[in-house]
Coordinates of C-alpha atoms in Angstrom, one line a residue:
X1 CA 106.8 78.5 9.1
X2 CA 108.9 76.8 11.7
X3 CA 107.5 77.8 14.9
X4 CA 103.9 77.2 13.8
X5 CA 105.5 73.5 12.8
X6 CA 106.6 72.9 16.1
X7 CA 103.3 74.3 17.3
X8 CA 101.6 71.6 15.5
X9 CA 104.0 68.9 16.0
X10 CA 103.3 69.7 20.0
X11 CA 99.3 69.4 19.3
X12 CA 99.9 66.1 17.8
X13 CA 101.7 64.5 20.2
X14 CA 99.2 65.9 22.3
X15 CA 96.6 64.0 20.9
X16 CA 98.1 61.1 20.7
X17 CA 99.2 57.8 23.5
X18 CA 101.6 58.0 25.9
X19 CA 104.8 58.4 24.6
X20 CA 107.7 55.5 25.7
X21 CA 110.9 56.7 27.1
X22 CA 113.7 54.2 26.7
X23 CA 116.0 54.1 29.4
X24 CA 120.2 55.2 28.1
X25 CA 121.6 54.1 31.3
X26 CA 123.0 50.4 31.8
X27 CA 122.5 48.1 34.6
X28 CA 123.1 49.5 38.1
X29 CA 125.7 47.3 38.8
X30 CA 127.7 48.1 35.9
X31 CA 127.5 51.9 37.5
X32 CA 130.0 53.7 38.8
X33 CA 128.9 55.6 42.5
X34 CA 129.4 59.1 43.1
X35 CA 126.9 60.8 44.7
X36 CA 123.9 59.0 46.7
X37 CA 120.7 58.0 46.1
X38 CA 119.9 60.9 48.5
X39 CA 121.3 63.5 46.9
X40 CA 120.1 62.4 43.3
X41 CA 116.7 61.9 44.1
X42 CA 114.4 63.7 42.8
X43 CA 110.8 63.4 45.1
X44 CA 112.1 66.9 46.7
X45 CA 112.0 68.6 43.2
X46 CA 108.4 66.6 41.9
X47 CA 106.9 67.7 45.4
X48 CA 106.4 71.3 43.9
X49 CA 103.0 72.5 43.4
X50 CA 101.9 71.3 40.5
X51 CA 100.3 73.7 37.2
X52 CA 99.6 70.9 34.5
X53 CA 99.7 72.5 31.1
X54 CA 98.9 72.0 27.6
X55 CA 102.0 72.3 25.4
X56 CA 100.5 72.6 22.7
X57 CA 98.9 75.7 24.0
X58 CA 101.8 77.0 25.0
X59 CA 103.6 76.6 22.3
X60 CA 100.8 78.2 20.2
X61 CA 100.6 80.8 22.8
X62 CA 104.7 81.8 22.5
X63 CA 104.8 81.8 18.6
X64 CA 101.9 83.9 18.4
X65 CA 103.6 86.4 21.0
X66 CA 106.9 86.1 19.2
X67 CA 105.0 86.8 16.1
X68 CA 103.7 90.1 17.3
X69 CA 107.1 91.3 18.3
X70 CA 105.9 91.1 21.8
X71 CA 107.9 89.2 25.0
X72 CA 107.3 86.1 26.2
X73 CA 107.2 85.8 30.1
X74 CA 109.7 83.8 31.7
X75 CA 106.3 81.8 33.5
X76 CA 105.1 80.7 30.1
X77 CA 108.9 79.3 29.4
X78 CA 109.0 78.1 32.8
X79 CA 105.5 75.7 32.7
X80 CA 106.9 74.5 29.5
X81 CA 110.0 72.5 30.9
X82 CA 108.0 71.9 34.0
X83 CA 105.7 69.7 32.1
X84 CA 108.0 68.4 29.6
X85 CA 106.9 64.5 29.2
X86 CA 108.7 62.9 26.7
X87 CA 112.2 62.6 24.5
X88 CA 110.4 64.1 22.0
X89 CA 109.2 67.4 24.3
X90 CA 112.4 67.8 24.9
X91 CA 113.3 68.7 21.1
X92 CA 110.5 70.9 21.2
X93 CA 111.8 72.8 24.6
X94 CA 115.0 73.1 23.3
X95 CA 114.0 75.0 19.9
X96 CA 111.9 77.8 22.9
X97 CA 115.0 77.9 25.0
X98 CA 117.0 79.3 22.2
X99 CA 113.8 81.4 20.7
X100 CA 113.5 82.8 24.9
X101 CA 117.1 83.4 25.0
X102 CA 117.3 85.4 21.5
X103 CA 113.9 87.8 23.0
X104 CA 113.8 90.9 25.1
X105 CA 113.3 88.9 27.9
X106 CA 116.2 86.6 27.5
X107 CA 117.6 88.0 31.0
X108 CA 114.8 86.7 32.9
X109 CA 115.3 82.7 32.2
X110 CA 114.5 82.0 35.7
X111 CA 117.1 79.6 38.2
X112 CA 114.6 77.1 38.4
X113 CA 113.8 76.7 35.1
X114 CA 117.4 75.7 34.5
X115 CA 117.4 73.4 37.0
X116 CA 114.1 71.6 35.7
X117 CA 115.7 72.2 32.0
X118 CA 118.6 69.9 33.0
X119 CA 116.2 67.4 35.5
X120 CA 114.2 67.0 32.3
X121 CA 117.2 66.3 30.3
X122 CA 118.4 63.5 32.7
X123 CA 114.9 62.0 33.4
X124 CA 114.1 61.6 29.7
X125 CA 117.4 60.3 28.6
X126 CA 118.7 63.3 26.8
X127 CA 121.8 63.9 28.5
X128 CA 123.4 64.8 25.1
X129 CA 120.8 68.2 25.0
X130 CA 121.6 69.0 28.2
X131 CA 125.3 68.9 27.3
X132 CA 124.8 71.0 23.9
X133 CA 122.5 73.8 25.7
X134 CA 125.2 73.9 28.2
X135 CA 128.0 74.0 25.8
X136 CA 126.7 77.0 23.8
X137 CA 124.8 78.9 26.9
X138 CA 124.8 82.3 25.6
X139 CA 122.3 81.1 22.7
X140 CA 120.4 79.3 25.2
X141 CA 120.9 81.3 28.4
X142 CA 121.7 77.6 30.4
X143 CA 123.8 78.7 33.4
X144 CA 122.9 76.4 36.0
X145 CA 123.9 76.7 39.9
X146 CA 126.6 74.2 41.5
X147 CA 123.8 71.7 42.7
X148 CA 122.5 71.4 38.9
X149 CA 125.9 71.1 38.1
X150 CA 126.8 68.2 39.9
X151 CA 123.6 66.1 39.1
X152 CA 124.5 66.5 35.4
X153 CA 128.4 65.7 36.1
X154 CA 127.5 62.9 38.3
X155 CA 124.9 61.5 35.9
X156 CA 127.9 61.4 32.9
X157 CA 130.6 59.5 35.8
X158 CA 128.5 56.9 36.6
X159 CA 128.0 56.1 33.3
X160 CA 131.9 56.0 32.9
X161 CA 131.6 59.0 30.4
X162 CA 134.4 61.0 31.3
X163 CA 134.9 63.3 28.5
X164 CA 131.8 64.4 28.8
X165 CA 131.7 64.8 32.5
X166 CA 134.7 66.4 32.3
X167 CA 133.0 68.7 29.1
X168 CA 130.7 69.7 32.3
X169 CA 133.7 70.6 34.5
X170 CA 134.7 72.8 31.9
X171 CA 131.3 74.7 32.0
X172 CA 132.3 75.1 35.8
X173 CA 135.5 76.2 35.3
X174 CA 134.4 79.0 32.9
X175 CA 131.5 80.1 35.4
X176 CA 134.1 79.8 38.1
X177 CA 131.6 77.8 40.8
X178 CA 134.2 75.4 42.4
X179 CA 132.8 76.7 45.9
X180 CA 131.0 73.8 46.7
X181 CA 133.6 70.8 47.9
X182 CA 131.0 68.3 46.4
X183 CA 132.0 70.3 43.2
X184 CA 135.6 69.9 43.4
X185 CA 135.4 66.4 44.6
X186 CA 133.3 65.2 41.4
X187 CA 135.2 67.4 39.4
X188 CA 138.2 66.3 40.3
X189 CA 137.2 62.4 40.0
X190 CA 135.9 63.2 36.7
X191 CA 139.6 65.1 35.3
X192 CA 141.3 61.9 37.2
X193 CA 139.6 59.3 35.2
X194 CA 140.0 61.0 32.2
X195 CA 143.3 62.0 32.2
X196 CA 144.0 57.9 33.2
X197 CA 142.5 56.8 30.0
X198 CA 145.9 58.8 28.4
X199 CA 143.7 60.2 25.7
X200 CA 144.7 62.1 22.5
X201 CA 143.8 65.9 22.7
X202 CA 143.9 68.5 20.9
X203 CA 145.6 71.9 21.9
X204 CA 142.4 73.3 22.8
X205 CA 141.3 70.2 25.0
X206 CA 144.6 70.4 26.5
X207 CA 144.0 74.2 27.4
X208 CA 140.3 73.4 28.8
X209 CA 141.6 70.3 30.7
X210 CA 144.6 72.9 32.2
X211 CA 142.4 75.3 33.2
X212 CA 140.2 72.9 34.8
X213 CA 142.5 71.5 36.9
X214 CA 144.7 74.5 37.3
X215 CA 141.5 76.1 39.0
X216 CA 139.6 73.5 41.0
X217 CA 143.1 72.6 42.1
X218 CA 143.8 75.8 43.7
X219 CA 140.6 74.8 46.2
X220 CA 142.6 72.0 47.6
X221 CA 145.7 72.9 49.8
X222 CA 147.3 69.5 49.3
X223 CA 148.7 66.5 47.4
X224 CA 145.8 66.7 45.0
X225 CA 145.5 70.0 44.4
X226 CA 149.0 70.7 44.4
X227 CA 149.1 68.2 41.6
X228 CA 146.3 69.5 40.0
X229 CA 148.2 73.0 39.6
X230 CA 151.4 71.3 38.7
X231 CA 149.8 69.5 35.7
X232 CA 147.4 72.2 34.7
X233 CA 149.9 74.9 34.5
X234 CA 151.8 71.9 32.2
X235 CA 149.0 71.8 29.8
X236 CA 148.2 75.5 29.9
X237 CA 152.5 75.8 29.4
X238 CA 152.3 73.5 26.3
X239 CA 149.6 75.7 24.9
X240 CA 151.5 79.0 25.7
X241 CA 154.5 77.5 24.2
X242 CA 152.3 76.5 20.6
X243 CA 150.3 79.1 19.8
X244 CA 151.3 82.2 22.3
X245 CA 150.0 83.7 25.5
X246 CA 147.0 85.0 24.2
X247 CA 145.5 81.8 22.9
X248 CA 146.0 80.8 26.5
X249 CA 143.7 83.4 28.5
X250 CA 141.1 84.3 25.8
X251 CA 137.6 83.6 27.3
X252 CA 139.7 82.1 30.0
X253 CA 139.4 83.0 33.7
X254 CA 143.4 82.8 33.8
X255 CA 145.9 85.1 34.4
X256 CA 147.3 86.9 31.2
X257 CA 151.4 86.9 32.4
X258 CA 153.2 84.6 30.4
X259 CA 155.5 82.1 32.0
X260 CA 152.8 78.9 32.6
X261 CA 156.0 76.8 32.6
X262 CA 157.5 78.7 35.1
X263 CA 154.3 78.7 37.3
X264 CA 154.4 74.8 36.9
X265 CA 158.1 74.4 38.3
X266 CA 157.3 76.9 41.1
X267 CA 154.9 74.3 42.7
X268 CA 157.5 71.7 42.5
X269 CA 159.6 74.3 44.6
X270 CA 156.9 75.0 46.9
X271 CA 156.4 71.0 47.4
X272 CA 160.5 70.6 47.7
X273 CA 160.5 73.5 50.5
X274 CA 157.4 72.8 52.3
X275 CA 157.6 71.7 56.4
X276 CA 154.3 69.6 55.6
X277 CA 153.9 66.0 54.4
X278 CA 152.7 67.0 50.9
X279 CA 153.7 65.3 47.3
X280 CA 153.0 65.6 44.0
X281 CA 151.8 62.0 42.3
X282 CA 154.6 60.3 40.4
X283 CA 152.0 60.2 37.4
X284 CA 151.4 63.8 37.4
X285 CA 155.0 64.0 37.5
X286 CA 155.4 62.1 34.3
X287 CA 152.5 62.9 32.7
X288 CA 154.0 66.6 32.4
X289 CA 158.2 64.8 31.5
X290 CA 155.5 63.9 28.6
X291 CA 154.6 67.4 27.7
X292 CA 157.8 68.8 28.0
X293 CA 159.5 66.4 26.1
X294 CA 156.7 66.7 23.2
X295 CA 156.9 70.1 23.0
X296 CA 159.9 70.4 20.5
X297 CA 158.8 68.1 18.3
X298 CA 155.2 69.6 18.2
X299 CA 156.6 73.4 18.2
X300 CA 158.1 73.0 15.0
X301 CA 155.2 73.3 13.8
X302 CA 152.3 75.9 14.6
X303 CA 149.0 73.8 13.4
X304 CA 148.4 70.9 16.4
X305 CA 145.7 68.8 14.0
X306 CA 143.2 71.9 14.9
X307 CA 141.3 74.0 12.1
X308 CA 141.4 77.2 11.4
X309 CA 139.4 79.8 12.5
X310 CA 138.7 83.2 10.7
X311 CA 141.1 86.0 10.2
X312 CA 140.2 87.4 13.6
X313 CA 141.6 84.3 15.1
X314 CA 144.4 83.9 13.5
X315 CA 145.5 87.2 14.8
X316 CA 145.1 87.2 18.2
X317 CA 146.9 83.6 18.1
X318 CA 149.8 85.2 16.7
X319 CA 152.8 84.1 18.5
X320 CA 155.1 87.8 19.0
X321 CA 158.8 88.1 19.7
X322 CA 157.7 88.1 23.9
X323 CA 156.1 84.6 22.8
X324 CA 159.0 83.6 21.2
X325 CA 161.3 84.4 24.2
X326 CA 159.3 83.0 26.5
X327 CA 159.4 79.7 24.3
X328 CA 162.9 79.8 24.1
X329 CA 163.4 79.1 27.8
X330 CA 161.8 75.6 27.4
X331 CA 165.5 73.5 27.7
X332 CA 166.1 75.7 30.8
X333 CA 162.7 74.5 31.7
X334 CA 163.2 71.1 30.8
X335 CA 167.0 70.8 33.0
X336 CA 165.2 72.5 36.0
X337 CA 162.0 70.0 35.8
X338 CA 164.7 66.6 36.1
X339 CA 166.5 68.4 39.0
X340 CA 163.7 69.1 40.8
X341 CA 161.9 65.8 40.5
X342 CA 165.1 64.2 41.8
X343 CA 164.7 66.5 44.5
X344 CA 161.8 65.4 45.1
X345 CA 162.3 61.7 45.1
X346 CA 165.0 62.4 47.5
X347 CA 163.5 64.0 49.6
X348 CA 160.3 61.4 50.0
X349 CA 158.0 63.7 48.3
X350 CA 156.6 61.9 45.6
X351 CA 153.5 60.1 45.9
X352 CA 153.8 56.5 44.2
X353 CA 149.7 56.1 44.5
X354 CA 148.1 57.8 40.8
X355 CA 146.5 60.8 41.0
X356 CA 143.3 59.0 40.1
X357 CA 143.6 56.4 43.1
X358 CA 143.9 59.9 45.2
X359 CA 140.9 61.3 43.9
X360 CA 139.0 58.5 44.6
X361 CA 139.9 57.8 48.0
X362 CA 139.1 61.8 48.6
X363 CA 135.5 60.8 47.0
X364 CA 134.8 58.1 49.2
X365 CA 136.1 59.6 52.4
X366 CA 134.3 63.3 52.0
X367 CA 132.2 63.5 49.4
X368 CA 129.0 61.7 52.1
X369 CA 129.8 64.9 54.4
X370 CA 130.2 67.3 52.1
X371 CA 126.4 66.1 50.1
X372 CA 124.9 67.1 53.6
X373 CA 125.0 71.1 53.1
X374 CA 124.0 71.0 49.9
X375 CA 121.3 68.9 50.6
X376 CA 120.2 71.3 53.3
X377 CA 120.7 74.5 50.9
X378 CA 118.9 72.8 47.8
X379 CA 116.1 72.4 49.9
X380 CA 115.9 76.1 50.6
X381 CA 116.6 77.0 47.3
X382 CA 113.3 75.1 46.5
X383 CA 111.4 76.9 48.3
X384 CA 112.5 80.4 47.8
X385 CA 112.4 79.6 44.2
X386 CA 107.9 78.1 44.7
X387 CA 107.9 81.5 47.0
X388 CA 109.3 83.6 44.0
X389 CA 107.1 81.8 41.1
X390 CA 103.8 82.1 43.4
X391 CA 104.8 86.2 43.5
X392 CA 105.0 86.3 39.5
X393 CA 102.1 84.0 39.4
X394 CA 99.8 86.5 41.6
X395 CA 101.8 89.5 39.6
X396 CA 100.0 87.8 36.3
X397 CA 96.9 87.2 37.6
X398 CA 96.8 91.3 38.4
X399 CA 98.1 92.1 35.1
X400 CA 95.3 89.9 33.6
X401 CA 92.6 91.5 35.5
X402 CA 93.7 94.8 35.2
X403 CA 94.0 94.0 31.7
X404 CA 90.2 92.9 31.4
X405 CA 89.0 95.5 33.3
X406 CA 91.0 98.0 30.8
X407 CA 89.3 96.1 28.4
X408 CA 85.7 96.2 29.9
X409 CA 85.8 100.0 30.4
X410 CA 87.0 100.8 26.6
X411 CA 83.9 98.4 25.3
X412 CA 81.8 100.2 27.8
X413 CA 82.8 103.5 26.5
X414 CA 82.6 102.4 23.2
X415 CA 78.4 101.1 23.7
X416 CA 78.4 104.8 25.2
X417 CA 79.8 106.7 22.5
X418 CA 77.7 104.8 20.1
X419 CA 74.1 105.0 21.5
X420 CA 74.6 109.1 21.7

């Protein structure tokens, strides 16, 4: 049976030495900085009240509940990742995360055990789990807050990995928690860098990367995030213009009209008519002459390297006749995108520094004020969350005494019955 297996493997390791983590992460001064040691550090989160555990136990203790059809409290789940110690442990939490999620209590994975999930995750050099339990959060129930998001985005950036930090933007995107400026700061670094490594994507990276950008942009009332719409409406265009509106907002926080295209040539209007000293980035600018000038040669046909999915899919990525129209406007499109970027250029409004340069110098000017709030509001978090765990911890210890007591009186009656 495979939970009394991973019972057992727990017990061993158990028993056995320490176990040594190696360390992923290169040389600090290959790193890239982001956010500060500050913010990053971790003496905040280890100055909790401590409840050392057996794992072992615990694990014996949840597959025996599980086997009885009976719910596993989210305390139990919760002093499992707290005392997580190894690579190896980490396995082992992963496989009770997905059994936790797939229980009766799956709605009670508490906040702070997602936090300390994703902690663990960067402490024991298993950034890749953290990544996969995020990735597929409905079977693990992994929806962290925007502090837990940044740690694990920021961890990927300094490390140069930019697809995967900007897999992590994604994951904020879909929850929709660009309301932290830190957020849209590292996110934005992160879809910067990426983009600048001009890499090959496929029609359903291109739609994830334009909603990205589309979205955090729209919390920046400038030359970034203008440019951010500009080129994520591109993307999100190129996808409309492939494979039809509706493989464009499924599971998408987008808006379902079609006309991406047409969104994307209204910000260069807006830009062209503004009073301010806005610009788009002359990369941006080319970056989507690149996607309109691909798209004929890509529309011709309807397959963009991706497999296919099931029947289902197939028909909701059905391109109708109101598709079809809306694809047919592309040279229009593609006259009015030249005419406005010389508008543009006339009129001093395009911004010869790339759109990752801007990003950057937005990181290192505001992201040190912008750590300062969160700081102050992960710290309270921490301790509403040790003032919430003491309350189920003392809610327990009542349900275990009244339980004994129960227990006591039924023996008692029992010795009663039995003597008359």
């Amino acid at each position: 049976m495979v939970s009394s297996n991973m019972a057992a493997s727990v017990l061993k390791r158990c028993a056995t030495a320490a176990v040594k983590v190696k360390s992923l992460s290169p040389s600090l001064s290959a790193r890239r900085w982001l956010l500060s040691a500050a913010y990053t550090d971790s003496k905040m989160w280890e100055a909790r009240e401590k409840d050392p555990q057996n794992l072992a136990v615990l694990a014996n203790t949840m597959d025996r509940t599980y086997d009885r059809n009976l719910p596993v409290s989210s305390l139990i789940m919760s002093r499992f990742v707290d005392n997580i110690s190894s690579r190896e442990e980490i396995d082992q939490a992963e496989y009770y995360l997905y059994k936790f999620r797939h229980s009766p209590n799956c709605w009670y994975l508490r906040d702070w055990t997602i936090h300390g999930w994703i902690r663990q995750c960067l402490k024991h050099g298993a950034r890749d789990k953290a990544l996969h339990t995020l990735k597929n959060k409905i079977q693990y129930g992994i929806f962290p807050d925007d502090f837990t998001f940044n740690l694990l985005m920021d961890s990927f950036i300094k490390d140069a990995d930019f697809k995967s930090a900007c897999s992590v933007v994604e994951e904020v995107m879909l929850q929709e928690a660009f309301d932290l400026p830190s957020t849209q700061i590292l996110s934005l670094y992160a879809l910067g860098s990426y983009l600048a490594t001009r890499p090959q994507l496929a029609v359903s990276e291109e739609r994830a990367l334009g909603a990205s950008l589309l979205i955090c942009g729209q919390k920046q009332d400038n030359t970034i995030g203008l440019s951010a719409q500009l080129l994520g409406n591109a993307f999100l265009g190129k996808v409309e213009n492939l494979k039809g509106i509706h493989a464009v907002f499924k599971g998408m926080p987008l808006f379902w009209g079609r006309g991406y295209l047409g969104r994307a040539l209204a910000i260069m209007e807006r830009v062209a008519a503004a009073s301010s000293d806005v610009k788009l980035s002359k990369d941006t600018l080319g970056y989507v002459n690149d996607l309109l000038h691909d798209l004929p040669l890509t529309s011709e046909s309807d397959s963009s390297g991706e497999e296919s999915g099931g029947e289902e899919d197939k028909k909701e990525n059905t391109v109708d006749e109101d598709d079809q129209a809306e694809a047919a406007k592309l040279p229009e499109y593609v006259k009015k995108f030249k005419e406005l970027s010389s508008q543009l250029e006339s009129q001093g409004k395009v911004e010869s520094t790339s759109f990752q340069d801007l990003v950057t110098a937005l990181a290192q000017q505001n992201l040190a004020a912008a750590e300062t709030p969160d700081l102050e509001q992960y710290e309270s978090r921490v301790q509403a969350w040790e003032a919430e765990k003491r309350q189920l911890i003392q809610r327990e210890k009542e349900m275990r005494e009244k339980a004994e007591q129960e227990k006591q009186e039924r023996l008692a009656a029992m010795a009663a019955a039995q003597q008359v």
